[in-house]
Tab-separated table of C-alpha atoms in Angstrom:
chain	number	residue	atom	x	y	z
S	292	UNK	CA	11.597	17.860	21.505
S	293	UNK	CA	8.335	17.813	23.415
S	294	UNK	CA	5.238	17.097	21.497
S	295	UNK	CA	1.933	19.376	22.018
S	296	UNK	CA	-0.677	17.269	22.326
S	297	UNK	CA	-4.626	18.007	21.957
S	298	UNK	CA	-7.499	17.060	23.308
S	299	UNK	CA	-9.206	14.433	21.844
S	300	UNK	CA	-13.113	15.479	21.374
S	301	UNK	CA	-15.259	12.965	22.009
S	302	UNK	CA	-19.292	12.689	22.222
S	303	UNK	CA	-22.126	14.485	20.163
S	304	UNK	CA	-21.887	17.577	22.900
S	305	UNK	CA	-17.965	17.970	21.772
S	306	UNK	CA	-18.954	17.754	18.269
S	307	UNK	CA	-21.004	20.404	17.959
S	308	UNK	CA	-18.495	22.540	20.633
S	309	UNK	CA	-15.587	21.822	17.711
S	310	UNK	CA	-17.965	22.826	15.223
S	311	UNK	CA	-19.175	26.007	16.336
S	312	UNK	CA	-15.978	27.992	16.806
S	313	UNK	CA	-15.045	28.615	13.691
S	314	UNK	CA	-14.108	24.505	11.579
S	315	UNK	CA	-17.079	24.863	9.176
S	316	UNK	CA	-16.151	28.879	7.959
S	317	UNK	CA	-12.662	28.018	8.019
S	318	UNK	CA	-12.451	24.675	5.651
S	319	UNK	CA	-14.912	26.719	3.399
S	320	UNK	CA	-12.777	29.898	3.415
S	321	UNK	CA	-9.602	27.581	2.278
S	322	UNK	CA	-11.534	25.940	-0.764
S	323	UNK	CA	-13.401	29.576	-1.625
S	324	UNK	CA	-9.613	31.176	-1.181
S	325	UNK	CA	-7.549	28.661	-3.255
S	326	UNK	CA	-10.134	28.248	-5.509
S	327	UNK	CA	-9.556	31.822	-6.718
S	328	UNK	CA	-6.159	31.447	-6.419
S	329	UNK	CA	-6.060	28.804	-9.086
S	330	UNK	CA	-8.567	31.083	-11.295
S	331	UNK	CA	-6.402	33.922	-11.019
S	332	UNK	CA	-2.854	32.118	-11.153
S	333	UNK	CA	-4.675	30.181	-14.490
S	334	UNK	CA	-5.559	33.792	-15.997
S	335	UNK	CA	-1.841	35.368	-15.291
S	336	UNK	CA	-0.114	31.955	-16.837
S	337	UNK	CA	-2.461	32.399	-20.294
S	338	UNK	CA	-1.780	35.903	-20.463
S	339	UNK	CA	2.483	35.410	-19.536
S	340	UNK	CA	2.739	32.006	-21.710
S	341	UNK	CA	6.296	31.641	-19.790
S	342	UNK	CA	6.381	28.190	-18.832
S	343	UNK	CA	5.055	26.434	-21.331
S	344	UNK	CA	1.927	23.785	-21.027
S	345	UNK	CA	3.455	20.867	-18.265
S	346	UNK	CA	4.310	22.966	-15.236
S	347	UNK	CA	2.646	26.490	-15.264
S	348	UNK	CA	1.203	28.615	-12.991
S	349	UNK	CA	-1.552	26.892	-12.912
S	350	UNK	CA	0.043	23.862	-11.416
S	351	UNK	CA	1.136	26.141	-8.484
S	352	UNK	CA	-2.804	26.807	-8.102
S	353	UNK	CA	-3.414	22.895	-8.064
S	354	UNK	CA	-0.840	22.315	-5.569
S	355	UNK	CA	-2.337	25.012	-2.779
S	356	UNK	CA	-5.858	23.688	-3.658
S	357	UNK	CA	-5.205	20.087	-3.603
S	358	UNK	CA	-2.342	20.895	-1.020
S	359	UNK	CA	-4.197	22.869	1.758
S	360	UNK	CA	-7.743	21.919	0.808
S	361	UNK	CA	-7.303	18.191	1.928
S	362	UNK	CA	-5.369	19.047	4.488
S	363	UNK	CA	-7.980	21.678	5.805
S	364	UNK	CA	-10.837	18.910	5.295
S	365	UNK	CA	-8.782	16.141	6.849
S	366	UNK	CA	-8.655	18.574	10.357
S	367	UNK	CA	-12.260	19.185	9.741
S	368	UNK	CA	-13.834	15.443	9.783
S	369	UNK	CA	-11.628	14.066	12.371
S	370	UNK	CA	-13.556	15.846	15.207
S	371	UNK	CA	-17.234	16.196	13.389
S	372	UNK	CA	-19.714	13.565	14.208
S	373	UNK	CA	-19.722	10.268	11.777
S	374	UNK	CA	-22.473	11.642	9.150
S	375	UNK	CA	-21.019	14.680	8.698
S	376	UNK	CA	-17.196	13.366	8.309
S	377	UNK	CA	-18.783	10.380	5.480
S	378	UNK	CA	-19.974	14.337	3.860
S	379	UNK	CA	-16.981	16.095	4.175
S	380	UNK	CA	-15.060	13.251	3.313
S	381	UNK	CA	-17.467	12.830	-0.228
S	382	UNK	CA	-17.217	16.265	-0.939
S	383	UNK	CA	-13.485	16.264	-0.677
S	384	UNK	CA	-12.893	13.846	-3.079
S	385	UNK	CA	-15.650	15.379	-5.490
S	386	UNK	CA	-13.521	18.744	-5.154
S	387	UNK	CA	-10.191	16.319	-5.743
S	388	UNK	CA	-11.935	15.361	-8.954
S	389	UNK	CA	-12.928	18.869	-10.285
S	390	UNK	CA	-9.551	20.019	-9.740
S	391	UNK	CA	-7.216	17.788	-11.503
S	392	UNK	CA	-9.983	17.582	-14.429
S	393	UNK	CA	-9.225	21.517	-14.372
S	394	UNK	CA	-5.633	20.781	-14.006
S	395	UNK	CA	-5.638	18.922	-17.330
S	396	UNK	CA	-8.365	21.533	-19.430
S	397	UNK	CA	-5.597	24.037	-17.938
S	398	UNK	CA	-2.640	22.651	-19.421
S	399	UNK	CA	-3.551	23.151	-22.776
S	400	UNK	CA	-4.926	21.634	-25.768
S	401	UNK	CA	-1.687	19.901	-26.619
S	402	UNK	CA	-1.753	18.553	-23.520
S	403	UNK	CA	-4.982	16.873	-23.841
S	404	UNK	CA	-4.617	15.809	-27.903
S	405	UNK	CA	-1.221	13.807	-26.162
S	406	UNK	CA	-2.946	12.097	-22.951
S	407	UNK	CA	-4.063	8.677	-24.216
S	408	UNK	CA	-5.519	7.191	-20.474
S	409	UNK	CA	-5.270	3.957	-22.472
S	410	UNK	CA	-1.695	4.023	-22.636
S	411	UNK	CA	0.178	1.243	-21.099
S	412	UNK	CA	2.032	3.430	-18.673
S	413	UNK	CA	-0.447	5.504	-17.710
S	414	UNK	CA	-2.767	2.226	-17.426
S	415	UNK	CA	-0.606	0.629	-15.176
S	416	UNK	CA	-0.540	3.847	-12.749
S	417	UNK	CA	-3.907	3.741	-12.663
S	418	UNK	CA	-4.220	0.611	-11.519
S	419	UNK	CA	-1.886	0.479	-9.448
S	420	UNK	CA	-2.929	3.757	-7.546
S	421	UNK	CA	-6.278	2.033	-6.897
S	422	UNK	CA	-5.275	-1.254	-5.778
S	423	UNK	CA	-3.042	1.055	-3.020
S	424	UNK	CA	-6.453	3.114	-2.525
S	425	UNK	CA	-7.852	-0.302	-1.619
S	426	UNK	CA	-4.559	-1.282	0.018
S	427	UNK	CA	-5.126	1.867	2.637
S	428	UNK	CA	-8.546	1.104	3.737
S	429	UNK	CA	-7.534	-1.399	5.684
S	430	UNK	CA	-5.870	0.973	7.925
S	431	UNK	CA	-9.110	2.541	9.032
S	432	UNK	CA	-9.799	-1.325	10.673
S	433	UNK	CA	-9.251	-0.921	14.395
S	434	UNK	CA	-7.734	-3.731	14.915
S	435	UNK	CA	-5.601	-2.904	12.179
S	436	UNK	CA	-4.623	0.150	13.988
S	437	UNK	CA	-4.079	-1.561	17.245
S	438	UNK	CA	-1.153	-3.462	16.201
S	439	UNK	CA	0.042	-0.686	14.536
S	440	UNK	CA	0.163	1.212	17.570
S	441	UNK	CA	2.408	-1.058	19.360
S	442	UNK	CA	5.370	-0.147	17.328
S	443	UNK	CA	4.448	3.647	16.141
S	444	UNK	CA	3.704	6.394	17.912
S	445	UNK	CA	0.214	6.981	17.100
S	446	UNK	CA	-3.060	6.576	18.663
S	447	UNK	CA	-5.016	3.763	17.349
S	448	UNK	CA	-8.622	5.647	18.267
S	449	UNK	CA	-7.719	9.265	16.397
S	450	UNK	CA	-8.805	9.246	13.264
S	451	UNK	CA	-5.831	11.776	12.274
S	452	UNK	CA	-4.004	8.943	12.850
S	453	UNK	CA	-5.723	6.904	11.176
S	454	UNK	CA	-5.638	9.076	8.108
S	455	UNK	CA	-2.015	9.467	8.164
S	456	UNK	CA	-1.275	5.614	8.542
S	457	UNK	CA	-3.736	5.040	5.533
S	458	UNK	CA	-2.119	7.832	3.333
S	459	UNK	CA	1.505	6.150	3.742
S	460	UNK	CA	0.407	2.678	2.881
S	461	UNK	CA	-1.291	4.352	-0.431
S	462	UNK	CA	1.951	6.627	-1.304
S	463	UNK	CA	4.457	3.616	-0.750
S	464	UNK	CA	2.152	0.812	-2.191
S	465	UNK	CA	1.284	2.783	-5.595
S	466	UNK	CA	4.861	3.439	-5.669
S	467	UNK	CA	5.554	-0.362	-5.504
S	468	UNK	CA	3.006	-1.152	-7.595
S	469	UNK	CA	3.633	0.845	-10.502
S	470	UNK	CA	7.671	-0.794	-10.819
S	471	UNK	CA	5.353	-4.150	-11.483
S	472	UNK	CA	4.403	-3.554	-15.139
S	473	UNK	CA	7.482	-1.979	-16.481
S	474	UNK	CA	9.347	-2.736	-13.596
S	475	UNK	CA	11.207	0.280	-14.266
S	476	UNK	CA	10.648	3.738	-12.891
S	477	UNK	CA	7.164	5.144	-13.887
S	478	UNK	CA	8.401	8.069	-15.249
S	479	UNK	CA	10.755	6.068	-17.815
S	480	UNK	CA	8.135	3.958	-18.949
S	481	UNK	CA	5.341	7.524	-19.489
S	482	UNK	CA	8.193	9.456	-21.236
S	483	UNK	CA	9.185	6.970	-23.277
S	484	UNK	CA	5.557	6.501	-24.130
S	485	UNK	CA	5.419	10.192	-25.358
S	486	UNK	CA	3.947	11.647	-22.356
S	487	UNK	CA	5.526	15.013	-24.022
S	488	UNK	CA	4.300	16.207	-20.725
S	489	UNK	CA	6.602	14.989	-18.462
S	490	UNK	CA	9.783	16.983	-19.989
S	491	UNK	CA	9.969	20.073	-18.495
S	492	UNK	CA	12.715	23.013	-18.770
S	493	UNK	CA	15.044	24.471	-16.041
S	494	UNK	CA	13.123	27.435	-15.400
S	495	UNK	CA	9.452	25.318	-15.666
S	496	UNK	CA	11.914	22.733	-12.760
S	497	UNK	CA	12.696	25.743	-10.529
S	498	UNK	CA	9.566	27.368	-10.955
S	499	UNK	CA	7.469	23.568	-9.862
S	500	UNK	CA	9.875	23.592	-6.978
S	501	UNK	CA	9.401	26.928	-5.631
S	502	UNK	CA	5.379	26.388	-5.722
S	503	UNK	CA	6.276	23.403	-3.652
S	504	UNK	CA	8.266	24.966	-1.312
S	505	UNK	CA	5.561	27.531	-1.371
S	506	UNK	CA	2.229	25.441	-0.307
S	507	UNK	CA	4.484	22.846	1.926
S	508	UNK	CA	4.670	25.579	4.904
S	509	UNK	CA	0.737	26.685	5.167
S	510	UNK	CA	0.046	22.513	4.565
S	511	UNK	CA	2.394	21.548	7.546
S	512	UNK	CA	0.845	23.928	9.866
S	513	UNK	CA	-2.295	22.846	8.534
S	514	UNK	CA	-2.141	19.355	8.589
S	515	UNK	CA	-0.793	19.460	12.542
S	516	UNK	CA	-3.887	21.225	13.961
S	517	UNK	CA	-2.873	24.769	13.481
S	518	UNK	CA	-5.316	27.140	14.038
S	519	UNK	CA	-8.105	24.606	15.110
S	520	UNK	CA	-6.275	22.329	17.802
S	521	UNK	CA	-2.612	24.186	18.224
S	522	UNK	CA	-1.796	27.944	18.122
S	523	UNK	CA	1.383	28.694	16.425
S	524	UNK	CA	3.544	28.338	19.185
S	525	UNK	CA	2.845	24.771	19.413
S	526	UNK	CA	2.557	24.087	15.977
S	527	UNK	CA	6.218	25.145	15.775
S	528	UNK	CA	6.914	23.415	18.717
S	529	UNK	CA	5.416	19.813	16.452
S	530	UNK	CA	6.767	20.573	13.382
S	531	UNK	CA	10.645	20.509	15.948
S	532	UNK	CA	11.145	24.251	14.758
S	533	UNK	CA	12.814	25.602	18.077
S	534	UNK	CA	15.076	28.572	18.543
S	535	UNK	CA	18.013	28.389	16.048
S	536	UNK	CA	21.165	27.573	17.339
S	537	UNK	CA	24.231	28.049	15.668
S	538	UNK	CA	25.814	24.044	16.970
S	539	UNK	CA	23.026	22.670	15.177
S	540	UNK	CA	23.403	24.713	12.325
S	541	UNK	CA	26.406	24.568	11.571
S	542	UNK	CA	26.112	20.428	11.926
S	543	UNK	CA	23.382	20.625	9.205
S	544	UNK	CA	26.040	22.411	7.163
S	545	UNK	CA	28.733	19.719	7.907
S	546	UNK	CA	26.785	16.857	7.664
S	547	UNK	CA	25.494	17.970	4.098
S	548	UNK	CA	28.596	18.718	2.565
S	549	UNK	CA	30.417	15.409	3.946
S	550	UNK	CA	27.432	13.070	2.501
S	551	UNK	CA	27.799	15.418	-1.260
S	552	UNK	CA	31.482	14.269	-1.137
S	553	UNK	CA	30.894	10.585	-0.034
S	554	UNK	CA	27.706	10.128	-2.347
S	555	UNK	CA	30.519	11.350	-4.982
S	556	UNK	CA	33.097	9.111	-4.510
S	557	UNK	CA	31.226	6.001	-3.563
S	558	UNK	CA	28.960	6.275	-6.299
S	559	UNK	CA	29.911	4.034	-8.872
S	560	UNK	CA	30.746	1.425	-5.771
S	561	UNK	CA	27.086	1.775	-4.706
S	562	UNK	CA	25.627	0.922	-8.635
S	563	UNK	CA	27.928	-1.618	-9.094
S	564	UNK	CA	26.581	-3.198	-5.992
S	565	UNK	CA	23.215	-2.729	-6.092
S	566	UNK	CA	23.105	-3.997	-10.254
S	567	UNK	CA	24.097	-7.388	-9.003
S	568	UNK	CA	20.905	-8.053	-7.187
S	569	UNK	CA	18.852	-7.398	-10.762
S	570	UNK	CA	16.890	-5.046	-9.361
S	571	UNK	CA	15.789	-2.008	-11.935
S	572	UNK	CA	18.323	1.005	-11.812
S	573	UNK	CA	18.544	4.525	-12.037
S	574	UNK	CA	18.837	4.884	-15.862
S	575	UNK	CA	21.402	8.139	-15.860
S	576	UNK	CA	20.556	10.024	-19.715
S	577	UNK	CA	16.340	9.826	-18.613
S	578	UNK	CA	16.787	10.902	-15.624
S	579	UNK	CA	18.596	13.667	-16.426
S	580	UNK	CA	16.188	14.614	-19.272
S	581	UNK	CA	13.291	14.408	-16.588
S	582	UNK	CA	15.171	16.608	-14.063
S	583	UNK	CA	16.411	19.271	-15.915
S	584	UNK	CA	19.158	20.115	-13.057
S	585	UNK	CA	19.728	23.587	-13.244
S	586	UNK	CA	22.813	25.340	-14.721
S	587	UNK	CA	23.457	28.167	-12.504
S	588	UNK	CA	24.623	28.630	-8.867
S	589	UNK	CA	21.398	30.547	-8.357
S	590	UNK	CA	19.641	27.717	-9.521
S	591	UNK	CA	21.944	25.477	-7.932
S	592	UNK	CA	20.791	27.194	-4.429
S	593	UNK	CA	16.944	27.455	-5.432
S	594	UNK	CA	17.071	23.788	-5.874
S	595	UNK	CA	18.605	22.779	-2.663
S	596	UNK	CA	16.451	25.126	-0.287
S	597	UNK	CA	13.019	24.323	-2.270
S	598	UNK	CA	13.495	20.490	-2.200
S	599	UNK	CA	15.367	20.559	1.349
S	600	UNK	CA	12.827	22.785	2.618
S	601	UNK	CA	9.445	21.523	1.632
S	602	UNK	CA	10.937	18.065	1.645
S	603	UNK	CA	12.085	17.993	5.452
S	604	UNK	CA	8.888	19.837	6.758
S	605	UNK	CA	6.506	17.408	5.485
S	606	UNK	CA	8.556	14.163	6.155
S	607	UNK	CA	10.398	15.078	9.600
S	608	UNK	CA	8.477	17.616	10.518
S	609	UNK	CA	4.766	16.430	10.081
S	610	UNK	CA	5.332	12.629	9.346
S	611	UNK	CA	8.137	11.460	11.642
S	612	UNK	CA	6.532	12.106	15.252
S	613	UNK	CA	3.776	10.053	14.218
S	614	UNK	CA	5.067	6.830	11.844
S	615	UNK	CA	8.816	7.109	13.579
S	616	UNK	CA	11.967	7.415	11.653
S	617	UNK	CA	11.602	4.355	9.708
S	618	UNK	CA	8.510	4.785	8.247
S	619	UNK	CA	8.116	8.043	7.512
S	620	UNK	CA	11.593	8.563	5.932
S	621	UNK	CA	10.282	5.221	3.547
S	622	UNK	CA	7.263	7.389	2.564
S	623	UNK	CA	10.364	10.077	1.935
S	624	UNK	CA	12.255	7.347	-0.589
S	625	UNK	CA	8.847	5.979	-2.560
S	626	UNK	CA	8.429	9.870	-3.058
S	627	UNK	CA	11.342	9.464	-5.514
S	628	UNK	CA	10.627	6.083	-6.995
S	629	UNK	CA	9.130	7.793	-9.691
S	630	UNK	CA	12.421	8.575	-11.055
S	631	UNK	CA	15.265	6.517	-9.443
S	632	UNK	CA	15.821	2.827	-9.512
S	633	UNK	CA	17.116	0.723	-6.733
S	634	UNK	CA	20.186	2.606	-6.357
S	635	UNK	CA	19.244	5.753	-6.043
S	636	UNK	CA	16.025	4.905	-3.531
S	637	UNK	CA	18.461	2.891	-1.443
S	638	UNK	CA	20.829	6.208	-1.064
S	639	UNK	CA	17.832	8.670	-1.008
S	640	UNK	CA	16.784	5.829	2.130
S	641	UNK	CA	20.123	5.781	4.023
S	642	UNK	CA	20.366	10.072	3.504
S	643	UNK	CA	16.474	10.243	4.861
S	644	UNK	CA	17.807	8.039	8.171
S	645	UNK	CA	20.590	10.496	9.295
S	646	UNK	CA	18.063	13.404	7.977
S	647	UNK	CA	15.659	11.939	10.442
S	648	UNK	CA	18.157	11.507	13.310
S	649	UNK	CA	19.337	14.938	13.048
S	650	UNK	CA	15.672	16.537	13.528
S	651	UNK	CA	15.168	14.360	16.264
S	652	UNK	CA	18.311	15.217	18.422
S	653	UNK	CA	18.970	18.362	17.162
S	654	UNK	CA	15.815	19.832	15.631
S	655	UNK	CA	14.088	20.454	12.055
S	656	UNK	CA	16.462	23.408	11.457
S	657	UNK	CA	19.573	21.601	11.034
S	658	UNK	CA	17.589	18.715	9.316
S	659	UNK	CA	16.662	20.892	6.814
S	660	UNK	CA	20.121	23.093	6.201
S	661	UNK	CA	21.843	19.525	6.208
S	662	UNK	CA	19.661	18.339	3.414
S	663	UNK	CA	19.599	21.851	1.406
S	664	UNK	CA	23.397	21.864	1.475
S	665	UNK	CA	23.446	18.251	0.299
S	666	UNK	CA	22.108	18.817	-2.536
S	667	UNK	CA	23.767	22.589	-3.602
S	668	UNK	CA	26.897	21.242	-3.684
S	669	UNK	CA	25.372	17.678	-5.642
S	670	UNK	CA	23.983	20.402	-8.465
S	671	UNK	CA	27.033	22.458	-8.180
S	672	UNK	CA	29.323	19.403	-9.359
S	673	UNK	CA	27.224	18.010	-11.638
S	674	UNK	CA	27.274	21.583	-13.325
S	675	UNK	CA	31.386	21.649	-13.036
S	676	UNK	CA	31.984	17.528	-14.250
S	677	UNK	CA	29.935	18.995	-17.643
C-alpha cells in the first residue's frame, strides 16, 4: 500500500511555521485532557471498588496518559527547534515520572505495603531497563542511523525515526536483559517473589485488555502524524487500513483458524524441540495463573479482538513500514517475553511473520481478523480441554 509521506521541516523559519498552527495548544490539550481523565477514571474506580487494586480503572487512565501523552510530545519535538525539543523532551519524562508515582499511590495501600523496589526481581528489571535506556541512545548517533538506514526503511535525518529505532532497541534489550538474572520469564521470577500484584482476575484481564484496545487507536493515529503532518485520510492510508474487502477478509479468517489448529497439534512437538537447546520455557501452571484466560465465549471473543486489535495496529500498522517485517514483528515477540519462554516467543515470532505478510499484501484488516480469530478459537479450546 502506498505510504503518505510528509514534509520534512527544516530551518528556524519552518520551526516557528510548525509551531504556530496549532503543536504547542494541541500537546498541552492531550496532557490537560488525559490528565483529567485519569482524575476522574481514579475517582469512579474508588467509589465502584470492582476490580480490585492491580488493574483498575485507574490503570486505563495511565495507559491514555502515558499512551497518547508521549506519543503527542514525540510529534511535537521532532519538528521544534533543538532547545525547545531538549524542553519538551525533559518535561515529558518529568510528566512520565508523576504518573506512574500516581499509578502506584492509586493502586492502593496494599499495593504499596507489598512493593519492596529492593526485591531481587524487581531489582533486576530495573537494571536491566536502564542499561536498554543506555542501550537506545546510541541510536540517536548519526552514523548509527546511517547504517541502519541501509537495510530499514527509515530516514536516517528524521528524528521520528530516530525515536522509533531507539524505542525498539530499549523494548527488545530490557526484554533480553531481564531473562539474565533469573533467566526465566520476569513475570515468574516477580510473582513468585510475592508481587501479589501481578495476579489479576478474568474480569480485572478483560477489563486491562479493553483499555488497551481502547488507547491503541487514538496512539496509532497519533504517533503517525495525525492531525499535525497527515489528515485522516492518510493516516488510514499509513496505518494500511484501506477499503474492506471481503477476499482479504475472509483470508484473515482462514489463516487464523488453520494456525489455532496447527499451534494445537504441533504443540507438544514444538516444546519438545525447543527444551533440547536449554533455553528457559514457558512454565504452563504460572502462566496460566498470570493470564487468567477467560471462561466464556464472550470473553473468549473480547480477548481475541482486544489483543488482535491493539496488537496489529501498533506493530503492523505503525511499526512495520518503518523497521520492516523483521524487526518490528521482534519488538511484537519481546512484548511477550514477559510471560513465555523460548517456546512460546519462537511461535508468537513465526505467527507475527505471516501476521506481517498478510498486512503487507493484503492490508491491516485481514492482519488483524487473522490474528483475532487465532486466538478465539486458542481460548475457546483451552476452555473445552478443561
Amino acid at each position: 500500500m502506498t505510504e503518505v509521506h510528509t514534509t520534512r521541516l527544516e530551518g528556524a523559519a519552518s520551526d516557528w511555521k510548525c509551531w504556530q498552527p496549532g503543536v504547542l495548544p494541541a500537546w498541552a490539550v492531550t496532557f490537560l485532557a488525559l490528565g483529567l481523565s485519569t482524575v476522574g477514571l481514579a475517582v469512579l474506580d474508588s467509589q465502584l471498588d470492582a476490580y480490585g487494586n492491580s488493574l483498575g480503572l485507574p490503570w486505563f487512565g495511565g495507559s491514555l496518559i502515558l499512551g497518547l501523552g508521549l506519543c503527542g510530545t514525540v510529534l511535537v519535538v521532532a519538528r521544534t527547534r533543538l532547545s525547545v525539543r531538549f524542553l519538551l523532551v525533559c518535561v515529558t519524562i518529568v510528566l512520565g515520572a508523576l504518573a506512574a508515582m500516581g499509578l502506584i499511590l492509586l493502586s492502593g495501600q496494599d499495593s504499596l505495603q507489598s512493593f519492596d523496589p529492593s526485591a531481587p526481581p524487581l531489582l533486576g528489571a530495573s537494571i536491566a531497563a536502564c542499561a536498554a535506556l543506555g542501550l537506545s541512545l546510541v541510536c540517536f548517533l548519526p552514523s548509527v542511523r546511517r547504517i541502519l538506514a541501509r537495510v530499514l526503511p527509515m530516514q536516517p535525518d528524521d528524528f521520528v525515526h530516530a525515536i522509533s529505532i531507539a524505542w525498539t532497541v530499549q523494548v527488545i534489550g530490557w526484554v533480553v536483559l531481564s531473562f539474565v538474572p533469573f533467566n526465566r520469564p520476569l513475570l515468574y521470577a516477580m510473582y513468585e517473589a510475592n508481587v501479589e500484584s501481578l495476579a489479576s482476575s478474568e474480569t480485572a484481564t478483560l477489563v486491562s485488555l479493553s483499555s488497551t484496545l481502547v488507547w491503541s487507536i487514538p496512539t496509532a493515529l497519533l504517533a503517525i502524524g495525525f492531525p499535525l503532518t497527515r489528515n485522516l485520510g492518510g493516516a488510514l492510508a499509513r496505518l494500511g487500513l484501506g477499503p474492506v474487502r471481503w477476499r482479504g477478509m475472509s483470508i484473515g479468517v482462514g489463516v487464523g483458524i488453520g494456525l489455532a489448529v496447527f499451534i494445537t497439534v504441533a504443540e507438544q512437538w514444538i516444546v519438545s524441540l525447543v527444551a533440547q537447546t536449554g533455553l528457559p520455557m514457558t512454565e504452563a501452571e504460572l502462566f496460566e495463573e498470570l493470564a487468567s484466560l477467560p471462561t466464556s465465549l464472550v470473553g473468549a471473543i473480547l480477548l481475541g479482538l482486544s489483543a488482535g486489535t491493539s496488537e496489529e495496529l501498533l506493530v503492523r500498522g505503525v511499526l512495520q513500514p518503518r523497521l520492516g517485517i523483521v524487526l518490528a514483528n521482534l519488538v511484537f515477540a519481546m512484548a511477550h517475553g514477559m510471560q513465555y519462554g523460548a517456546d512460546g516467543l519462537i511461535v508468537v515470532f513465526l505467527l507475527g511473520l505471516l501476521f506481517g505478510v498478510i498486512r503487507m499484501r493484503l492490508g491491516l484488516a485481514p492482519a488483524i481478523m487473522a490474528h483475532a480469530v487465532y486466538d478465539i478459537v486458542l481460548v475457546v479450546a483451552h476452555q473445552w480441554a478443561t
